[in-house]
Coordinates of C-alpha atoms and ligand atoms in Angstrom, one line a residue:
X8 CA 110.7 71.8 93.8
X9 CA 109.9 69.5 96.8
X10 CA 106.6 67.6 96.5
X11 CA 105.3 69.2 99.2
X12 CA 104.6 72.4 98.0
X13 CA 101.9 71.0 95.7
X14 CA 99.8 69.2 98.3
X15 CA 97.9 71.8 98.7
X16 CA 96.2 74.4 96.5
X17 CA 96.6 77.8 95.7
X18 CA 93.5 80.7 95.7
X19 CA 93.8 83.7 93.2
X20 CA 91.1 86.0 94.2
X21 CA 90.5 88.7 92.3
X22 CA 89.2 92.0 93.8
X23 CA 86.4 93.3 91.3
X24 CA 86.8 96.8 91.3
X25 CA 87.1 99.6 88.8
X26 CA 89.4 102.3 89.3
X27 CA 87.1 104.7 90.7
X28 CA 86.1 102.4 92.9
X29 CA 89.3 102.9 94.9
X30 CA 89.7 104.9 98.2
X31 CA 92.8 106.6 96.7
X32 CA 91.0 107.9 93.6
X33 CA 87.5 108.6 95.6
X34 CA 89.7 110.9 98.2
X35 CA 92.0 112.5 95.3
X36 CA 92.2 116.4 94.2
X37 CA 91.7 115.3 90.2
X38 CA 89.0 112.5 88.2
X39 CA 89.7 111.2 84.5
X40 CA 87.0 111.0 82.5
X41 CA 87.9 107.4 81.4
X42 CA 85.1 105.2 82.4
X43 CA 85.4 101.5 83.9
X44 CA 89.0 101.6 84.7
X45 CA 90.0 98.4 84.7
X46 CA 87.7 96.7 82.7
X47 CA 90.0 96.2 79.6
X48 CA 92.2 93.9 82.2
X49 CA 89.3 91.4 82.3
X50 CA 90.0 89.3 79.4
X51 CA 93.7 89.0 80.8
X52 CA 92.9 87.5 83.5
X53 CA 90.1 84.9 82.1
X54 CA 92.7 84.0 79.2
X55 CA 95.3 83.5 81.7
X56 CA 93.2 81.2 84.0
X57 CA 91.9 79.3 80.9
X58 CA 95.1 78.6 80.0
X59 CA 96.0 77.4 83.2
X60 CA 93.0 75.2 83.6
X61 CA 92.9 77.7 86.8
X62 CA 89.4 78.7 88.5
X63 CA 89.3 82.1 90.5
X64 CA 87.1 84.0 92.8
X65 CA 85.8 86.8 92.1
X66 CA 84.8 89.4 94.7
X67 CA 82.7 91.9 93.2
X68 CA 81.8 95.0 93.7
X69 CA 77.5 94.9 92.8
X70 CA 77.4 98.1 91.9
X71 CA 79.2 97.7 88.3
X72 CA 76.5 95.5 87.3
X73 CA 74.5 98.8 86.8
X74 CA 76.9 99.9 84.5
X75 CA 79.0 97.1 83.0
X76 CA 76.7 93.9 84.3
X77 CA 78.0 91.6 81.0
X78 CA 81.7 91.4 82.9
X79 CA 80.0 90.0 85.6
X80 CA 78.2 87.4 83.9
X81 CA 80.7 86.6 81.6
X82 CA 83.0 85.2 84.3
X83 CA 80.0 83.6 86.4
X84 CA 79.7 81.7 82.5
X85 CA 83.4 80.7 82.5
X86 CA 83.3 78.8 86.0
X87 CA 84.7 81.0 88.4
X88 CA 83.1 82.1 91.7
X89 CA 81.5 85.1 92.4
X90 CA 82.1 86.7 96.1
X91 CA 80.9 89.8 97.3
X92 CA 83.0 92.9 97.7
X93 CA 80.0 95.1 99.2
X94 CA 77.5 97.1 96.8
X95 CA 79.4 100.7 96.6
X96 CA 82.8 99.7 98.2
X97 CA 82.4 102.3 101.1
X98 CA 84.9 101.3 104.3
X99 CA 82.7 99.3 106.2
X100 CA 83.3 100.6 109.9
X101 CA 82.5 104.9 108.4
X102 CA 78.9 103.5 107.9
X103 CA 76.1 102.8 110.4
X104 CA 75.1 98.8 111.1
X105 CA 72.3 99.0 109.4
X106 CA 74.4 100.8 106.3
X107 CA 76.8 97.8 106.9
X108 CA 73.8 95.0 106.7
X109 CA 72.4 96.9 103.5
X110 CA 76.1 96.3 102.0
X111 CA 76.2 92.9 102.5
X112 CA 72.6 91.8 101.9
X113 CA 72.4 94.1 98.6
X114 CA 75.5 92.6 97.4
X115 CA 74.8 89.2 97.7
X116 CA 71.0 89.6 96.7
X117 CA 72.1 91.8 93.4
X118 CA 75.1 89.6 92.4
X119 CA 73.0 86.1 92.7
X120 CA 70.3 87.5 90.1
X121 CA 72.7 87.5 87.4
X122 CA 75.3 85.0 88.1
X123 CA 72.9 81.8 89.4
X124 CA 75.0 81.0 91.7
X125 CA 74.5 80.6 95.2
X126 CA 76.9 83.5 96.7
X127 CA 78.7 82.8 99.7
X128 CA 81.8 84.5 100.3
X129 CA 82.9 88.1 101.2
X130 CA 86.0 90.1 101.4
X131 CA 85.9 94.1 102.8
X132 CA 87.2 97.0 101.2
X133 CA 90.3 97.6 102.2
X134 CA 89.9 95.0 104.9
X135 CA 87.7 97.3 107.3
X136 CA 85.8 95.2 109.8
X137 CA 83.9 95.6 112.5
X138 CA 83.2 94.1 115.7
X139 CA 79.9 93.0 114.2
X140 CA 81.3 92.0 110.8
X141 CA 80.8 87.8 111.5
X142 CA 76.9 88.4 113.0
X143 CA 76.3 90.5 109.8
X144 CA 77.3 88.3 107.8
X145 CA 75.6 85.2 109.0
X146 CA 72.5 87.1 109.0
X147 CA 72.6 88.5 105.4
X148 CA 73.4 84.8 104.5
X149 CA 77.2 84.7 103.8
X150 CA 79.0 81.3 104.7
X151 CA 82.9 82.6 104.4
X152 CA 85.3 85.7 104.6
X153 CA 88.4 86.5 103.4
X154 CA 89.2 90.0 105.1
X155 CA 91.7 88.9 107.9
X156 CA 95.3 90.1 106.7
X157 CA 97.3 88.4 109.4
X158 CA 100.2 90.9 109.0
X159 CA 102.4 93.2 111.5
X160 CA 101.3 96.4 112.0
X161 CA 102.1 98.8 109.0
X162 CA 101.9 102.3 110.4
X163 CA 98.8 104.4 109.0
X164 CA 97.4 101.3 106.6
X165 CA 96.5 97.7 108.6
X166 CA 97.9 95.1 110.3
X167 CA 98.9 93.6 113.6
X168 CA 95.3 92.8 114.7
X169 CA 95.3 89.1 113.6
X170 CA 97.7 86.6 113.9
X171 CA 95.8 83.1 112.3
X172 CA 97.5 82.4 109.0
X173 CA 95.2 79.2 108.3
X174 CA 91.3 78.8 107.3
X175 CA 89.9 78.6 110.5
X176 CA 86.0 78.9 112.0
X177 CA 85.5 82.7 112.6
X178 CA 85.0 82.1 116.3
X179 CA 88.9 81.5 115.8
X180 CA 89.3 85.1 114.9
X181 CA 86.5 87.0 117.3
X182 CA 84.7 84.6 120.1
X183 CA 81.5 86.0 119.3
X184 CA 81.8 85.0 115.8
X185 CA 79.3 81.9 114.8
X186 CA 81.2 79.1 114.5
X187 CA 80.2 77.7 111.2
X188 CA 81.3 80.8 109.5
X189 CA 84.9 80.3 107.9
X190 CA 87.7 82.9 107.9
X191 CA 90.2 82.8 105.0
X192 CA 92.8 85.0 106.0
X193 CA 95.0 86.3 102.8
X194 CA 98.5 85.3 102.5
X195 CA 101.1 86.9 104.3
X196 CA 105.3 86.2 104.2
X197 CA 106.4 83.6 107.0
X198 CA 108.5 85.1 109.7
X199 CA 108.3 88.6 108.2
X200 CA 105.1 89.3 108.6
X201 CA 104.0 91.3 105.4
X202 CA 101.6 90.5 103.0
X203 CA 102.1 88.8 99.9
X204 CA 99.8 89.9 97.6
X205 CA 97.7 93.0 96.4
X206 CA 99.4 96.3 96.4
X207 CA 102.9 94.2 98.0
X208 CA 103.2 92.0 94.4
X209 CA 104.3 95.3 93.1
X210 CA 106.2 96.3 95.8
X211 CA 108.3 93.5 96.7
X212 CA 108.1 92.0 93.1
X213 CA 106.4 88.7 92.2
X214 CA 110.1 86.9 93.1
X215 CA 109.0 87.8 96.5
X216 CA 104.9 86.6 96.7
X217 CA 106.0 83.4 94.9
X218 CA 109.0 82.2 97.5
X219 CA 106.0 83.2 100.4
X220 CA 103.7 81.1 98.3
X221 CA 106.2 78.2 98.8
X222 CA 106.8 79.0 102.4
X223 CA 103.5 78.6 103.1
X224 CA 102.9 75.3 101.2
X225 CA 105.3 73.5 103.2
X226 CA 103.2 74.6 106.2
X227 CA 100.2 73.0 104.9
X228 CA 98.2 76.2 104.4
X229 CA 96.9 77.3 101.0
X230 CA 98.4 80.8 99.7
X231 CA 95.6 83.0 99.4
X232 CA 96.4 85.9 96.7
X233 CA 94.2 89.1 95.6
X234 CA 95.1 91.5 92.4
X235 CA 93.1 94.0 91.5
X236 CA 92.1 94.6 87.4
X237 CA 93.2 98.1 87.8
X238 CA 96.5 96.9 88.6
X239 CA 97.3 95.0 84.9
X240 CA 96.4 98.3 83.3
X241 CA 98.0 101.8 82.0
X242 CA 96.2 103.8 85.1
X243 CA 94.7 107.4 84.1
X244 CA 97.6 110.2 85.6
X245 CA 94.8 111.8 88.3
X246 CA 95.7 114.9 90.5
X247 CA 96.3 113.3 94.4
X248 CA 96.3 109.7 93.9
X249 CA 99.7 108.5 95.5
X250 CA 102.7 107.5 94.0
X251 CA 102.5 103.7 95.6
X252 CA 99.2 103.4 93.4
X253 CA 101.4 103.4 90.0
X254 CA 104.0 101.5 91.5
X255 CA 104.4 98.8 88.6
X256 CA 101.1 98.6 87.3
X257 CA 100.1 97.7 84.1
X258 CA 102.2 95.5 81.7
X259 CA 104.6 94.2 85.4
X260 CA 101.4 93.2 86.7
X261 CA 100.1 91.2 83.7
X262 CA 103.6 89.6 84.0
X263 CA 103.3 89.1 87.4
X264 CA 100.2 87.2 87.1
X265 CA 101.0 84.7 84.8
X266 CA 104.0 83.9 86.3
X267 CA 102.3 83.1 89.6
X268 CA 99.9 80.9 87.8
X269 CA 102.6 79.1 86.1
X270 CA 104.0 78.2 89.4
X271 CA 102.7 74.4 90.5
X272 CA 100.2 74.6 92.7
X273 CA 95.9 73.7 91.8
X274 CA 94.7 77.2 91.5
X275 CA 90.5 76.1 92.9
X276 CA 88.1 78.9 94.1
X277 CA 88.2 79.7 97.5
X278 CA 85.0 78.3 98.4
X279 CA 87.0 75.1 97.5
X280 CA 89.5 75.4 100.8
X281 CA 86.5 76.7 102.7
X282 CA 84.8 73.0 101.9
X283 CA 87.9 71.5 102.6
X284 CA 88.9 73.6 105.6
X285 CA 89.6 70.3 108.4
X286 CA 92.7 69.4 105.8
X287 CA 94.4 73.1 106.5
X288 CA 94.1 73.1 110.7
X289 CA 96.5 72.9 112.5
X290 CA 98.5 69.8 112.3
Ligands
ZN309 ZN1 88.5 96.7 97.0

């Protein structure tokens, strides 16, 4: 392995979601009556950053601190960083703007009460945004993003809207953006143009997200990875949820992730490239 591919870090972020939480389960025929699905993946993922001397954000859906708020503040306690993922994990552009400004300011607001930490960062469900997704958030007090997937177009899911691979002001992104926000676009494949990470790990197989890591290294810019917790488990059989959902999850995906943290990069929060962001421009 060259040198270069450690000079700069590596972000695992970690959507903070239960099962239900999901648009494939909320728009499904069936339910399971198992609660907090994904909540048992947890401690897999905190063991396997400990023991990587890793540190992770976490973007997290407020509304599980109703039911389950000791998983939120027992990761807060280890180190990592708490993001928001909105309050109710609704698609961002089927609600109003003020809807959209409740999101993000409940989030925030609800997540900082029991995590005393100042929270900055914020990636959207499904990565749904708006026109006025930047404004929003520099109004409800957010300082970064991560919800640019800077892919090609993948028929009837995301993609081909973005093309900046590197952390970058927002105005980058969308002109009207304010300039001090950061955008922290999420890692996609050099040259092929499909993401790394999320739903693709298991798709493409970790071989695959860990060469794109590499790839991306040499260029200077930091992979930024997402899993879900709901991924390392045995997901509930429900009535409608597609196939693609159970592709590999559970004990591939607990695999998966600890061979991507064994690879060598620094594994810092993401508000650590956002700090750092002048050392990832363009060269
Ligand atoms: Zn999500």
């Amino acid at each position: 392995m060259g040198t270069s591919d450690s000079t700069v870090p590596a972000v695992l972020s970690i959507d903070l979601e239960y099962f239900s939480h999901t648009p494939a389960y909320r728009t499904a025929a069936g339910t399971t009556n198992e609660s907090a699905v994904g909540r048992e993946a947890i401690p897999t993922i905190l063991n396997a950053l400990a023991e990587t001397d890793s540190t992770a954000t976490f973007f997290t859906v407020s509304e599980m601190l109703e039911e389950t708020p000791e998983v939120v503040e027992t990761i807060a306690d280890t180190g990592h960083e708490i993001g928001s993922h909105t309050h109710t994990h609704k698609h961002l552009s089927e609600l109003s703007a003020a809807q959209r400004r409740e999101e993000l300011a409940t989030s925030r607001r609800r997540l900082e009460s029991v995590t005393d930490q100042s929270v900055v960062g914020f990636r959207a469900p499904s990565f749904d945004i708006t026109e006025d997704h930047f404004e929003l958030l520099e109004a409800t007090g957010y300082e970064y993003d991560s919800s640019v997937v800077p892919c090609r177009s993948i028929p009837g899911w995301y993609g081909g809207e973005y093309d900046e691979t590197r952390p970058v002001s927002a105005a980058e992104i969308d002109p009207t953006a304010p300039t001090a926000l950061t955008e922290l676009p999420v890692a996609v494949m050099p040259g092929v143009g499909l993401p790394l990470t999320g739903t693709w790990i298991r798709f493409f197989g970790v071989r695959y997200t860990i060469l794109g890591m590499r790839l991306l290294a040499r260029r200077g810019i930091p992979p930024v990875l997402y899993i879900h917790p709901w991924e390392l488990v045995d997901l509930p059989r429900v009535e409608g949820v597609p196939a693609r959902v159970y592709v590999r999850t559970g004990a591939y995906m607990r695999r998966a992730l600890r061979r991507i943290l064994a690879e060598p990069y620094e594994f810092v929060a993401a508000n650590t490239v956002v700090e750092d962001r002048v050392l990832y421009g363009r060269g």
